[in-house]
Coordinates of C-alpha atoms and ligand atoms in Angstrom, one line a residue:
M1 CA -14.0 -11.9 61.7
F2 CA -10.3 -11.6 61.2
C3 CA -7.3 -10.0 62.7
S4 CA -3.9 -9.4 61.4
S5 CA -0.6 -8.4 63.0
L6 CA 1.0 -5.9 60.7
G7 CA 4.2 -7.1 59.2
M8 CA 5.0 -9.5 62.1
A9 CA 6.3 -13.0 61.2
Q10 CA 3.6 -15.3 62.5
E11 CA 3.7 -18.9 63.5
Y12 CA 0.8 -19.6 61.1
D13 CA -0.7 -18.1 58.0
I14 CA -4.3 -19.0 58.8
I15 CA -6.2 -20.4 61.8
I16 CA -9.7 -21.7 61.3
K17 CA -11.3 -21.4 64.7
G18 CA -14.1 -23.4 66.3
G19 CA -15.3 -25.4 63.3
H20 CA -16.5 -29.0 63.5
V21 CA -13.7 -30.9 61.9
L22 CA -14.6 -34.0 59.8
D23 CA -11.5 -36.0 58.9
A24 CA -12.2 -39.7 58.3
K25 CA -8.6 -40.8 57.9
N26 CA -7.7 -39.4 61.4
N27 CA -11.0 -40.4 63.0
I28 CA -11.8 -36.8 63.8
N29 CA -15.4 -35.7 64.3
Q30 CA -15.4 -32.8 66.8
V31 CA -14.8 -29.1 67.2
L32 CA -11.2 -28.2 66.7
D33 CA -9.0 -25.4 65.4
V34 CA -6.9 -25.9 62.2
A35 CA -3.7 -24.0 61.6
I36 CA -2.2 -23.6 58.1
K37 CA 1.4 -22.6 57.3
D38 CA 3.2 -22.5 53.9
G39 CA 0.5 -24.4 52.1
T40 CA 0.4 -27.3 54.6
I41 CA -1.7 -28.3 57.6
A42 CA 0.4 -27.2 60.5
K43 CA -1.8 -28.1 63.5
V44 CA -5.2 -29.5 64.3
E45 CA -5.9 -28.9 68.0
S46 CA -8.4 -27.3 70.3
N47 CA -7.8 -23.7 71.2
I48 CA -4.9 -22.6 69.0
A49 CA -4.1 -19.0 70.1
A50 CA -5.6 -16.6 67.6
N51 CA -2.7 -14.2 67.9
K52 CA -0.4 -16.7 66.3
A53 CA -1.8 -16.2 62.8
N54 CA -1.9 -13.5 60.1
K55 CA -5.6 -14.4 59.5
V56 CA -8.2 -16.0 61.7
I57 CA -11.4 -17.4 60.2
Q58 CA -14.2 -18.0 62.6
A59 CA -16.0 -21.3 61.7
K60 CA -18.3 -21.8 64.6
G61 CA -21.4 -23.8 63.5
L62 CA -19.6 -24.8 60.3
F63 CA -18.0 -28.1 59.2
V64 CA -14.3 -28.0 58.3
C65 CA -13.5 -30.8 55.9
P66 CA -10.6 -31.9 53.7
G67 CA -10.9 -30.4 50.1
L68 CA -13.4 -32.5 48.2
I69 CA -12.2 -35.0 45.6
D70 CA -14.6 -35.5 42.7
I71 CA -13.5 -38.8 41.0
H72 CA -15.9 -38.6 38.1
S73 CA -15.9 -35.4 36.1
H74 CA -15.3 -34.2 32.5
N75 CA -12.9 -31.3 32.2
F76 CA -11.1 -31.8 28.8
H77 CA -12.5 -28.5 27.7
G78 CA -11.7 -27.4 24.2
T79 CA -13.0 -26.2 20.9
E80 CA -13.1 -29.3 18.7
P81 CA -16.6 -29.6 17.2
D82 CA -18.6 -32.8 17.7
A83 CA -15.9 -34.3 20.0
Y84 CA -18.3 -35.1 22.9
L85 CA -16.1 -35.0 26.1
S86 CA -12.6 -34.9 24.6
N87 CA -11.2 -31.4 23.9
S88 CA -14.8 -30.2 23.4
F89 CA -17.4 -27.7 24.3
T90 CA -19.4 -30.2 26.5
A91 CA -16.5 -30.7 28.9
L92 CA -16.0 -27.9 31.5
A93 CA -13.0 -25.9 32.6
P94 CA -12.3 -27.0 36.2
D95 CA -11.8 -23.8 38.1
G96 CA -15.2 -22.4 37.2
F97 CA -17.0 -25.3 38.9
S98 CA -14.6 -26.7 41.5
F99 CA -13.8 -24.3 44.4
R100 CA -17.4 -22.9 44.7
S101 CA -18.5 -26.4 45.6
G102 CA -15.6 -27.3 47.9
V103 CA -13.7 -29.4 45.3
T104 CA -9.9 -29.1 45.3
T105 CA -9.1 -32.2 43.3
I106 CA -11.1 -33.1 40.2
V107 CA -10.6 -36.3 38.1
D108 CA -11.4 -36.2 34.4
V109 CA -12.4 -39.8 33.6
G110 CA -11.7 -40.7 30.0
G111 CA -11.7 -37.4 28.3
A112 CA -8.2 -38.1 27.0
G113 CA -6.6 -41.3 25.8
W114 CA -2.9 -42.0 25.4
K115 CA -2.9 -40.2 22.0
N116 CA -4.1 -36.8 23.3
F117 CA -3.2 -36.8 27.0
R118 CA -0.5 -34.3 26.4
T119 CA -2.9 -31.8 24.9
F120 CA -5.1 -32.3 28.0
K121 CA -2.2 -31.7 30.2
E122 CA -0.9 -28.6 28.5
Q123 CA -4.4 -27.1 27.9
T124 CA -6.2 -28.0 31.2
I125 CA -4.1 -29.6 33.9
D126 CA -1.2 -27.1 33.7
R127 CA -3.5 -24.1 33.5
S128 CA -5.9 -24.9 36.4
K129 CA -5.6 -23.9 40.0
T130 CA -7.7 -27.0 40.8
R131 CA -5.7 -30.2 41.1
V132 CA -6.7 -32.0 37.9
L133 CA -6.0 -35.7 37.6
S134 CA -6.9 -38.1 34.8
F135 CA -8.2 -41.6 34.1
L136 CA -7.0 -42.3 30.6
N137 CA -9.6 -43.7 28.2
I138 CA -8.8 -47.1 27.0
I139 CA -9.7 -45.6 23.6
G140 CA -6.5 -44.0 22.4
S141 CA -8.4 -41.0 20.9
G142 CA -10.3 -40.4 24.1
M143 CA -14.1 -39.9 24.8
K144 CA -15.0 -38.5 21.4
G145 CA -18.4 -40.2 21.2
G146 CA -20.1 -42.2 18.5
V147 CA -18.2 -44.8 16.5
I148 CA -14.8 -43.7 17.9
E149 CA -15.8 -45.3 21.3
Q150 CA -16.8 -48.5 19.5
N151 CA -13.4 -49.1 17.9
I152 CA -11.8 -52.0 19.7
D153 CA -8.7 -51.6 17.4
D154 CA -8.1 -48.3 19.2
M155 CA -8.0 -49.9 22.7
D156 CA -4.4 -50.6 23.4
P157 CA -3.6 -51.7 26.9
K158 CA 0.2 -51.6 26.5
L159 CA 0.3 -48.0 25.1
T160 CA -2.3 -46.8 27.6
A161 CA -0.3 -48.2 30.5
L162 CA 3.0 -46.8 29.1
V163 CA 1.6 -43.2 29.0
A164 CA 0.0 -43.7 32.4
K165 CA 3.4 -44.7 33.8
Q166 CA 5.0 -41.6 32.2
Y167 CA 2.7 -39.4 34.3
P168 CA 2.2 -41.3 37.5
K169 CA 1.3 -38.1 39.5
L170 CA -1.4 -37.2 37.0
I171 CA -2.8 -40.4 35.6
V172 CA -4.5 -42.3 38.3
G173 CA -6.8 -44.8 36.4
V174 CA -8.1 -46.2 33.2
K175 CA -11.7 -45.6 31.9
L176 CA -14.0 -47.6 29.7
A177 CA -17.3 -46.0 28.7
H178 CA -20.1 -46.2 26.3
Y179 CA -19.1 -49.4 24.6
S180 CA -22.3 -51.1 23.3
G181 CA -21.3 -54.5 21.9
F182 CA -21.9 -58.0 23.3
D183 CA -18.2 -58.5 23.9
W184 CA -16.0 -58.6 27.0
T185 CA -12.9 -57.5 25.0
P186 CA -13.1 -53.8 25.9
T187 CA -13.5 -54.6 29.6
E188 CA -10.6 -57.0 29.5
R189 CA -8.4 -54.5 27.7
A190 CA -9.1 -51.7 30.2
V191 CA -8.4 -54.1 33.1
E192 CA -5.2 -55.2 31.4
A193 CA -4.1 -51.6 31.1
G194 CA -4.9 -51.1 34.8
R195 CA -2.9 -54.1 35.7
L196 CA 0.1 -53.1 33.7
A197 CA 0.1 -49.6 35.2
N198 CA -1.0 -50.7 38.6
I199 CA -4.0 -48.3 38.7
P200 CA -7.7 -48.8 39.0
V201 CA -10.2 -49.0 36.2
M202 CA -13.5 -47.2 36.1
I203 CA -16.3 -48.7 34.0
D204 CA -19.4 -47.0 32.7
F205 CA -21.2 -50.2 31.7
G206 CA -24.2 -51.1 29.6
G207 CA -25.7 -50.6 26.2
S208 CA -25.3 -54.2 25.0
N209 CA -28.1 -56.2 23.4
P210 CA -28.3 -58.9 24.6
E211 CA -27.0 -57.7 28.0
L212 CA -23.6 -58.6 29.4
S213 CA -24.0 -59.7 33.0
I214 CA -23.0 -57.2 35.6
E215 CA -22.7 -60.1 38.1
T216 CA -19.9 -61.5 35.8
L217 CA -18.4 -58.0 35.6
F218 CA -18.3 -57.6 39.4
M219 CA -17.3 -61.1 40.4
E220 CA -15.0 -62.1 37.5
K221 CA -13.9 -59.3 35.2
L222 CA -13.1 -56.4 37.6
R223 CA -10.5 -56.5 40.3
P224 CA -11.0 -55.4 43.9
G225 CA -10.5 -51.7 43.8
D226 CA -11.9 -51.2 40.3
I227 CA -14.8 -48.8 40.0
F228 CA -18.4 -49.3 38.8
T229 CA -19.7 -45.8 38.2
H230 CA -23.4 -44.8 37.8
A231 CA -24.3 -47.1 40.7
Y232 CA -27.9 -45.8 41.0
A233 CA -28.7 -45.6 37.3
H234 CA -31.2 -47.6 35.3
V235 CA -30.1 -47.5 31.8
K236 CA -30.6 -49.6 28.7
G237 CA -28.4 -52.6 28.2
R238 CA -27.7 -53.4 31.9
I239 CA -29.9 -54.4 34.8
P240 CA -30.0 -51.9 37.7
I241 CA -28.7 -52.7 41.2
V242 CA -32.2 -52.6 42.7
D243 CA -34.6 -55.1 41.1
D244 CA -38.2 -54.4 40.0
K245 CA -39.4 -55.5 43.5
G246 CA -37.3 -52.8 45.1
K247 CA -34.7 -55.2 46.4
V248 CA -30.9 -54.7 46.1
R249 CA -29.5 -57.7 44.3
D250 CA -27.6 -60.0 46.6
F251 CA -24.6 -60.0 44.3
A252 CA -24.2 -56.2 44.6
F253 CA -23.6 -56.6 48.3
K254 CA -21.2 -59.5 47.6
A255 CA -19.4 -57.4 45.0
Q256 CA -18.9 -54.5 47.4
E257 CA -17.6 -56.9 50.0
R258 CA -15.2 -58.2 47.3
G259 CA -13.8 -54.7 47.0
I260 CA -15.7 -53.4 43.9
I261 CA -16.1 -49.7 44.3
F262 CA -19.6 -48.3 43.7
D263 CA -19.4 -44.7 42.6
V264 CA -22.3 -42.4 42.2
G265 CA -21.4 -40.6 38.9
H266 CA -24.7 -38.8 39.0
G267 CA -24.5 -37.1 35.6
G268 CA -27.4 -36.2 33.4
G269 CA -28.9 -39.6 33.1
S270 CA -27.5 -41.8 35.9
F271 CA -29.1 -41.2 39.2
L272 CA -32.6 -42.2 40.1
F273 CA -34.3 -41.9 43.5
E274 CA -36.2 -45.1 42.7
Q275 CA -32.8 -46.8 42.8
A276 CA -31.0 -44.8 45.5
I277 CA -33.7 -44.6 48.1
P278 CA -34.4 -48.3 48.4
A279 CA -30.7 -49.0 48.1
M280 CA -29.9 -46.7 51.0
K281 CA -32.7 -48.1 53.1
Q282 CA -31.2 -51.6 52.6
G283 CA -27.8 -50.3 53.5
F284 CA -26.3 -50.3 50.0
K285 CA -24.2 -47.2 50.3
P286 CA -21.8 -45.6 47.7
N287 CA -18.1 -45.9 48.3
S288 CA -17.6 -42.6 46.5
I289 CA -19.9 -39.7 45.7
S290 CA -19.1 -38.0 42.4
T291 CA -20.7 -35.7 39.9
D292 CA -20.1 -36.8 36.3
L293 CA -19.9 -33.0 35.6
H294 CA -20.4 -31.7 32.1
T295 CA -22.7 -29.3 30.3
G296 CA -25.4 -32.0 30.2
S297 CA -25.6 -32.5 34.0
M298 CA -24.7 -29.2 35.7
N299 CA -28.0 -27.5 35.2
G300 CA -30.2 -30.6 35.8
G301 CA -30.7 -32.6 38.9
M302 CA -27.0 -33.0 39.5
K303 CA -25.9 -29.3 39.9
D304 CA -22.7 -29.9 41.9
I305 CA -21.1 -32.3 44.3
I306 CA -22.5 -30.7 47.5
N307 CA -26.0 -31.0 46.1
I308 CA -25.5 -34.7 45.6
M309 CA -24.0 -35.0 49.1
S310 CA -27.1 -33.2 50.3
K311 CA -29.3 -35.9 48.7
F312 CA -27.5 -38.6 50.6
I313 CA -27.8 -36.7 53.9
N314 CA -31.5 -36.5 53.3
M315 CA -31.5 -40.3 52.6
N316 CA -30.2 -40.6 56.2
M317 CA -26.5 -41.2 55.4
P318 CA -24.6 -39.8 58.3
L319 CA -22.8 -36.5 57.5
D320 CA -19.3 -37.9 58.4
E321 CA -19.8 -40.8 56.0
V322 CA -21.0 -38.5 53.3
V323 CA -17.9 -36.3 53.7
A324 CA -15.7 -39.5 53.8
S325 CA -17.2 -40.5 50.4
T326 CA -15.9 -37.3 48.9
T327 CA -12.6 -37.0 50.7
W328 CA -10.7 -40.0 52.2
N329 CA -12.5 -42.7 50.3
P330 CA -11.8 -41.3 46.9
A331 CA -8.2 -40.6 47.9
K332 CA -7.7 -44.2 48.7
I333 CA -9.6 -45.4 45.5
I334 CA -7.3 -43.4 43.3
K335 CA -4.2 -44.4 45.4
R336 CA -3.5 -40.8 46.4
E337 CA -3.4 -41.2 50.1
D338 CA -1.5 -37.9 50.4
L339 CA -4.9 -36.3 49.8
G340 CA -8.3 -36.2 51.5
H341 CA -7.3 -35.6 55.1
L342 CA -6.0 -33.0 57.5
T343 CA -3.0 -34.7 58.9
E344 CA -0.3 -32.3 60.1
G345 CA 2.1 -31.9 57.1
A346 CA -0.5 -32.7 54.5
V347 CA -1.3 -30.2 51.7
A348 CA -3.7 -27.6 53.0
D349 CA -6.6 -28.3 50.7
L350 CA -9.8 -27.9 52.7
T351 CA -13.3 -26.7 52.6
I352 CA -15.7 -25.1 55.1
L353 CA -19.3 -26.3 54.6
N354 CA -22.5 -25.0 56.1
L355 CA -25.3 -27.5 56.7
R356 CA -28.4 -25.5 56.4
K357 CA -31.8 -26.5 57.8
G358 CA -35.0 -25.6 55.9
T359 CA -37.3 -26.8 53.2
F360 CA -35.5 -28.0 50.1
G361 CA -36.1 -30.1 47.0
F362 CA -33.8 -32.4 45.1
I363 CA -34.3 -33.6 41.5
D364 CA -33.0 -36.9 39.9
T365 CA -32.2 -37.5 36.3
K366 CA -35.7 -38.7 35.6
G367 CA -37.0 -35.3 36.8
K368 CA -38.5 -36.7 40.0
K369 CA -38.2 -34.8 43.2
M370 CA -37.3 -35.8 46.8
K371 CA -38.0 -33.4 49.6
G372 CA -35.4 -32.7 52.2
D373 CA -34.8 -30.5 55.2
Q374 CA -31.0 -30.2 55.1
K375 CA -28.7 -28.8 52.4
L376 CA -25.0 -28.3 52.3
E377 CA -23.5 -25.0 51.1
C378 CA -19.9 -24.2 50.5
E379 CA -18.7 -21.3 52.6
L380 CA -15.0 -21.3 51.9
T381 CA -12.4 -23.3 50.0
I382 CA -8.6 -23.3 50.5
R383 CA -6.3 -24.8 47.9
D384 CA -2.6 -25.3 48.7
G385 CA -3.0 -22.9 51.7
K386 CA -4.6 -20.1 49.7
I387 CA -8.2 -19.0 50.0
V388 CA -9.7 -19.6 46.6
Y389 CA -13.5 -19.1 47.4
D390 CA -15.3 -17.3 50.1
L391 CA -19.1 -17.2 49.8
N392 CA -19.9 -14.7 52.6
G393 CA -16.5 -13.1 53.2
I394 CA -15.8 -15.0 56.4
S395 CA -12.1 -14.5 55.8
A396 CA -12.3 -10.9 54.7
P397 CA -11.9 -7.7 56.7
L398 CA -14.8 -5.2 56.9
W399 CA -14.6 -2.6 54.2
N400 CA -14.3 0.3 56.7
E401 CA -11.9 -1.3 59.2
Ligands
ZN1 ZN1 -18.9 -39.6 32.8

C-alpha cells in the first residue's frame, strides 16, 4: 500500500507504518512507525500520520531493523588471475549481494593491503551504492593467497597504520589471515598496526604445525575489542572452541569477558553445527554474525547473512539479539557508532525483514543439515533514505492505479 500527495511538499519522504522496530542501541523492541526525510531518520514514534509523507510503506507483521552491517566479507572484485581475494574473480561486487539480504554496510576484510588500497577504493568503494569499508591486510599486497600471505617481510605495521590513518572513514581495521607458520610475529605486527591506527584487528587463525595456542592469542596477544573470526570452525592447525566432549573451553568464556570479539565469519569452511549447537546451548554466543562472502561460500551452506541469522534463531538465540549482532554490535566493533541504529538524525539505512514460519533446512560447511521452523527473508532495504530493494513491491503503487 502506498499513497502520494501530488507535488505537495511533505514533512517526510517515507513513513514505514506498523512494523515491529528492533533497535538495540535505543532499546526499542516494539511496534512503532519510522519516518524518513532527506536521507536521515526523522522520527520513530507510534502513529505518525500517514498523510505527512510522500510514500507510506505498510510493515504490519514485519520487523524494521537498522541496515545490516556485515563485518566479514570479500569484495575486492577484479580481474587479476590467481589473486585469490584481492582484485580477483573470487571476490564479489558488493551491490549484487548486499541489499537483497538487508545489508547496507559491508566490510571487506583484508582484500587490500596498504599497497593496493587505492585501487580497491577507486574500483569498488567509490562505485558501490552499498557503504563499503575496509580492514587493511597486514600484508602490503593484500589477500592474494599462497606464498604472498606467508611473507613476513611484507607485513609493515607502520605503513599499514599510515594508510589507515589517511582514510579514517573507510579503513576501520587490520586483518591477518591464512598465515601458517609457528610464529607470533604476524599476529604481533597486525596488533601493532591496529595500535598505531587505533583500530581493531581481525584474525583468521590456524594452520600452524605445531599449533599456536588460541588461549595465548585470546589472553595475551589480542587486545580487548580485537576480533577472532570463524568462531564456530574446526580447522587444521587450531583447536576448536568446543572440545571433543562437546564442552565450550573455559578460556573461551574468559576471553569473551575480557573483550575479545567472537565473529561468525561463516564462509565456505568455517561454520559447523557440531560446534555452534553445543556452544549456543552452553551460552557461548557470537558478538557479531557475518558471512565471509565470496564465490566459495555464497552457494554453499552460507548463502547470505539472513540465512546465517536464521540458523541462530533456530538455535534459540532471541531475534532481537540476532539483529543486534548484525547491526549495533558490529557498528561498535568497528567504531562506527554513527551506524547500526535508528536514532533520529542517523543515516536512514534500514531493512524490513519477514520472519517466516514453516519447514526449513540449513546446511553447514561440512554439508550437515539442521532443521528449523523459522527463516528470515528480506522484504525491503533502504540505503541513505532511498529504497534500493523491494522483494514484493510493498513500496510500489499498483500498476493500474
Ligand atoms: Zn574471510
